[in-house]
XYZ file of C-alpha atoms in Angstrom:
340
model
C 78.769 69.162 112.486
C 78.328 72.875 112.566
C 77.701 75.063 115.824
C 74.172 75.251 114.709
C 73.842 71.522 114.278
C 75.148 70.758 117.590
C 73.062 73.313 119.293
C 69.961 71.740 117.799
C 71.259 68.296 118.372
C 71.642 69.074 122.214
C 68.185 71.003 122.421
C 66.706 67.655 121.195
C 68.669 65.261 123.542
C 67.518 67.336 126.601
C 63.994 67.095 125.511
C 64.227 63.305 124.849
C 63.857 63.497 121.026
C 67.465 63.085 120.177
C 67.226 59.726 118.240
C 64.095 61.046 116.200
C 64.034 60.808 112.583
C 63.974 64.275 111.140
C 62.244 65.433 108.081
C 62.601 68.843 106.770
C 59.391 70.814 106.016
C 58.688 73.582 103.434
C 59.511 77.059 104.866
C 57.761 80.197 104.632
C 58.681 83.984 103.838
C 60.638 84.005 107.032
C 64.055 82.876 108.008
C 62.692 80.100 110.030
C 63.127 76.487 109.449
C 60.841 73.559 110.280
C 61.305 70.064 110.648
C 58.805 67.061 111.514
C 60.424 64.685 114.212
C 59.445 61.154 114.435
C 59.885 58.906 117.296
C 58.137 55.493 117.128
C 54.408 56.591 116.647
C 54.764 59.973 118.087
C 55.657 62.931 116.051
C 56.796 66.785 117.201
C 57.641 69.758 115.188
C 60.983 71.582 115.405
C 61.106 75.409 114.809
C 64.845 76.581 114.225
C 64.820 80.393 114.232
C 68.570 81.484 114.368
C 68.789 84.533 116.570
C 71.759 85.934 114.392
C 69.332 86.225 111.509
C 67.108 88.642 113.348
C 64.674 85.779 114.255
C 63.158 85.828 117.974
C 60.813 83.160 119.012
C 59.686 85.074 122.183
C 56.631 86.758 120.422
C 55.304 83.679 119.246
C 55.561 82.049 122.603
C 53.805 84.854 124.196
C 50.895 85.037 121.522
C 50.708 80.935 121.724
C 50.498 80.898 125.365
C 47.685 83.429 125.434
C 45.803 81.497 122.892
C 46.136 78.255 124.513
C 45.030 79.707 127.883
C 41.711 80.672 126.202
C 40.891 77.416 124.702
C 42.365 77.940 121.184
C 44.433 75.484 119.053
C 47.903 77.018 119.139
C 50.316 74.323 119.177
C 51.549 73.183 122.699
C 55.235 74.000 123.506
C 56.894 70.611 124.534
C 60.278 72.076 125.113
C 61.786 75.606 124.377
C 65.169 77.538 124.351
C 64.366 81.092 123.498
C 67.843 82.363 123.915
C 68.973 79.451 120.997
C 65.895 80.204 118.834
C 64.802 76.683 119.375
C 61.114 75.225 119.965
C 59.714 71.755 120.073
C 56.061 71.914 119.267
C 52.971 69.726 119.228
C 52.371 68.448 115.727
C 48.819 69.230 114.749
C 49.029 67.576 111.488
C 48.993 68.577 107.936
C 45.243 69.207 107.349
C 45.528 72.843 106.094
C 42.392 74.457 105.378
C 43.823 75.222 101.954
C 44.883 71.474 101.262
C 41.473 70.152 102.755
C 39.592 72.695 100.472
C 41.515 71.398 97.429
C 41.183 67.920 98.054
C 37.348 68.179 99.043
C 35.686 71.399 97.808
C 32.461 70.483 98.984
C 33.879 71.038 102.698
C 35.037 74.575 102.026
C 31.969 76.729 103.157
C 31.904 74.476 106.487
C 35.610 75.135 107.148
C 35.378 79.008 106.394
C 32.292 79.209 108.467
C 34.345 77.489 111.143
C 37.130 80.076 110.710
C 34.690 83.016 110.910
C 33.033 81.687 114.170
C 36.677 81.272 115.779
C 37.233 84.982 114.898
C 34.193 85.825 116.728
C 35.337 83.875 119.840
C 38.781 85.603 119.325
C 37.350 88.902 119.246
C 35.444 88.496 122.844
C 38.708 88.288 124.497
C 40.369 91.247 126.052
C 43.671 91.643 123.934
C 47.259 91.255 125.509
C 49.097 94.509 125.773
C 50.643 94.709 122.116
C 51.375 97.535 119.719
C 48.374 99.189 117.552
C 48.214 97.890 114.165
C 46.018 100.843 113.128
C 49.046 103.338 113.945
C 51.142 101.584 111.408
C 48.916 100.623 108.803
C 48.769 103.920 106.490
C 52.783 103.920 106.425
C 52.775 100.033 105.647
C 49.980 100.626 102.786
C 52.501 103.424 101.264
C 55.351 100.946 100.907
C 53.547 100.130 97.399
C 55.391 103.087 96.354
C 58.593 102.294 97.800
C 58.768 98.910 95.844
C 55.936 98.175 93.376
C 55.608 101.635 91.875
C 58.484 103.713 92.733
C 57.898 105.943 89.952
C 54.967 107.538 91.825
C 57.009 107.715 95.260
C 56.182 111.342 95.372
C 52.380 110.302 96.195
C 53.486 108.080 99.193
C 52.470 110.909 101.719
C 48.968 111.427 100.115
C 48.452 107.796 100.207
C 49.201 107.501 103.748
C 46.917 110.557 104.828
C 43.887 109.400 102.556
C 44.153 105.717 104.233
C 44.656 107.298 107.753
C 41.360 109.150 107.041
C 39.453 105.845 105.812
C 40.380 104.033 108.845
C 39.475 106.672 111.296
C 36.050 106.969 109.854
C 35.548 103.306 109.151
C 37.481 101.152 111.534
C 35.956 102.860 114.712
C 35.326 99.781 116.999
C 37.191 98.534 119.903
C 41.151 96.933 119.182
C 41.193 93.166 119.561
C 43.900 90.692 119.077
C 44.714 90.509 115.159
C 46.563 87.409 113.952
C 47.638 89.644 110.770
C 48.341 86.375 108.491
C 45.108 84.779 109.018
C 44.618 82.764 105.721
C 44.022 79.022 104.736
C 47.614 78.117 104.841
C 48.034 79.093 108.423
C 44.976 77.307 109.569
C 44.569 73.427 110.401
C 41.338 71.627 110.391
C 41.162 69.584 113.608
C 37.754 67.819 113.465
C 38.285 65.823 116.346
C 38.146 68.937 118.767
C 35.314 71.228 119.393
C 34.058 74.810 118.912
C 36.785 77.379 118.648
C 39.442 74.618 118.774
C 38.478 73.069 115.553
C 40.923 75.447 113.708
C 44.639 75.289 114.392
C 46.430 78.382 114.524
C 50.201 78.729 112.898
C 52.435 81.601 112.395
C 50.693 83.993 115.164
C 53.893 85.706 116.102
C 53.052 88.910 114.369
C 49.841 89.418 116.309
C 49.016 92.962 117.247
C 45.962 95.048 118.487
C 43.751 95.742 115.589
C 40.219 96.212 113.893
C 38.089 93.086 114.145
C 37.654 93.104 110.399
C 41.344 92.576 109.642
C 41.622 88.944 109.933
C 38.350 88.233 108.073
C 39.612 90.172 105.333
C 42.626 88.201 105.182
C 40.770 85.133 105.155
C 38.292 85.746 102.492
C 40.567 87.521 100.246
C 43.593 85.377 99.937
C 45.977 85.897 97.281
C 47.627 82.323 97.924
C 43.991 80.821 96.776
C 40.775 81.511 95.102
C 38.216 81.625 97.793
C 34.688 80.643 96.613
C 31.868 82.963 96.858
C 30.150 80.563 98.929
C 33.278 80.034 101.297
C 33.312 83.912 101.686
C 29.660 84.006 102.502
C 29.962 81.313 104.805
C 32.900 82.973 106.718
C 31.115 86.459 106.953
C 27.810 84.863 107.643
C 29.245 82.909 110.717
C 30.894 86.060 112.044
C 28.098 88.246 111.599
C 25.624 85.570 113.277
C 27.973 85.178 116.139
C 28.826 88.975 116.886
C 25.396 90.831 115.461
C 27.740 93.037 113.439
C 26.081 95.379 111.016
C 26.351 93.865 107.775
C 26.982 97.364 105.888
C 29.546 98.143 108.425
C 31.508 94.778 108.310
C 31.559 95.383 104.419
C 33.171 98.714 104.419
C 35.598 97.834 107.418
C 36.645 94.593 105.054
C 37.082 96.910 102.264
C 39.194 99.297 104.061
C 41.383 96.233 105.750
C 41.373 94.639 102.475
C 42.942 97.618 100.713
C 45.379 98.435 103.200
C 46.517 94.653 103.461
C 46.861 94.473 99.645
C 48.861 97.388 99.118
C 51.359 96.341 102.007
C 51.851 92.560 100.578
C 52.265 94.055 96.845
C 54.846 96.407 98.028
C 56.472 95.354 101.144
C 56.046 91.618 101.009
C 55.778 90.362 97.469
C 57.727 92.775 95.127
C 60.267 93.421 97.986
C 61.061 89.679 98.636
C 61.804 89.432 94.960
C 63.950 92.599 94.201
C 65.691 92.759 97.577
C 66.040 88.977 98.597
C 65.790 87.221 94.991
C 62.621 85.413 96.058
C 60.924 85.333 92.447
C 58.273 82.674 93.607
C 56.178 85.372 95.563
C 55.604 87.356 92.176
C 52.787 84.681 91.246
C 50.536 86.003 94.225
C 50.902 89.614 92.948
C 48.053 89.705 90.041
C 45.383 88.138 92.288
C 46.115 90.779 95.019
C 45.985 93.351 92.386
C 42.509 92.318 91.246
C 41.427 92.180 94.811
C 42.763 95.624 95.474
C 40.829 96.975 92.379
C 37.615 95.357 93.346
C 37.860 96.697 97.156
C 38.722 100.148 96.135
C 35.325 100.589 94.692
C 33.798 100.864 97.816
C 32.706 104.222 98.952
C 34.827 104.296 102.145
C 38.000 104.435 99.853
C 37.110 107.085 97.182
C 39.911 109.252 98.358
C 42.243 106.615 98.479
C 41.416 105.380 94.912
C 41.754 108.847 93.816
C 45.420 108.669 95.209
C 46.232 105.207 93.403
C 44.429 106.274 90.155
C 46.605 105.704 87.292
C 50.026 105.041 89.343
C 49.982 101.419 89.997
C 50.902 99.364 87.110
C 49.077 96.376 86.262
C 51.156 93.245 87.003
C 50.760 91.865 83.496
C 53.510 89.349 81.821
C 55.685 92.072 80.772
C 55.758 93.513 84.459
C 56.232 90.037 85.929
C 59.090 89.087 83.578
C 60.870 92.510 83.955
C 60.552 92.245 87.791
C 61.900 88.585 87.860
C 64.632 89.555 85.856
C 65.828 92.115 88.522
C 65.591 90.019 91.339
C 68.053 90.197 93.952
C 69.142 93.618 92.683
C 68.075 95.797 95.302
C 69.760 93.821 98.129
C 70.429 96.207 100.964
C 68.333 98.813 99.775
C 65.486 100.770 101.710
C 63.374 101.020 98.842
C 63.486 100.738 94.875
C 64.400 104.220 94.468
C 67.358 104.367 96.747
C 70.838 105.053 95.217
């Protein structure tokens, strides 16, 4: 038994789950691992986030506790050892919005309306003391030139400046808690609960203070699945009805947030995970993200951003995807694709 395995076994023994049957679950883009534990009819979730890999469960605990106190369905914590990077969590089930909508497409608008309504409830809460995401948004978007389009890296500063101007003009409302990964594979349908609690919230450890439209943009412009127009309208309609936000202002805010997010995840997430970490599975998400980017760039609020990008972001066609996959893992340890 390895030292890590022994630490986990001791943690589970102390929590009363040492004899449970353990079933590994699919991971995510992080270095965390998850297992579902079975103890008779009871189940629980083990999060294994080894600190030596750079993982830290404390942000997850802080945001989860904040959400739970306010009536949102973050997984309850059954046992915790932050120093060891181990959590035993309530099992909220497997009924992800993405999975439910795929099995029962007729339910998709209702699910997305519930998610939009949850965001309206969330945005009425005074946020905890967290870093401001708008302060980081321009530079994170500019990572598209670090990894995806390094031949145009000299335009990095111009993109950062143009996007900062768009953010300052458009995202003028108060900053609220932003989940930052609010999409159908991080949301669970809990129909036996009421109101805001009907949606279970996962992977909330990266939350920050930011613009209200960011999570809505993340929800309806999801590279992992094609969200139907009816579901997009249901989510935005529920949010508008609950908040009284001006529809034109919200459309501009969604466009700015969506473009920033698309640039960031194309560069810093999907392309970097391939070239730096050898994880080619994320390349399939780049074409739909690129399509969303091109569509949202048409909004007048992004005229200057579009001018900076025009002609400098290659289309992720079959040849680009094949070439990038062939270079998987070759830039491990580098800060950007142009680094020596």
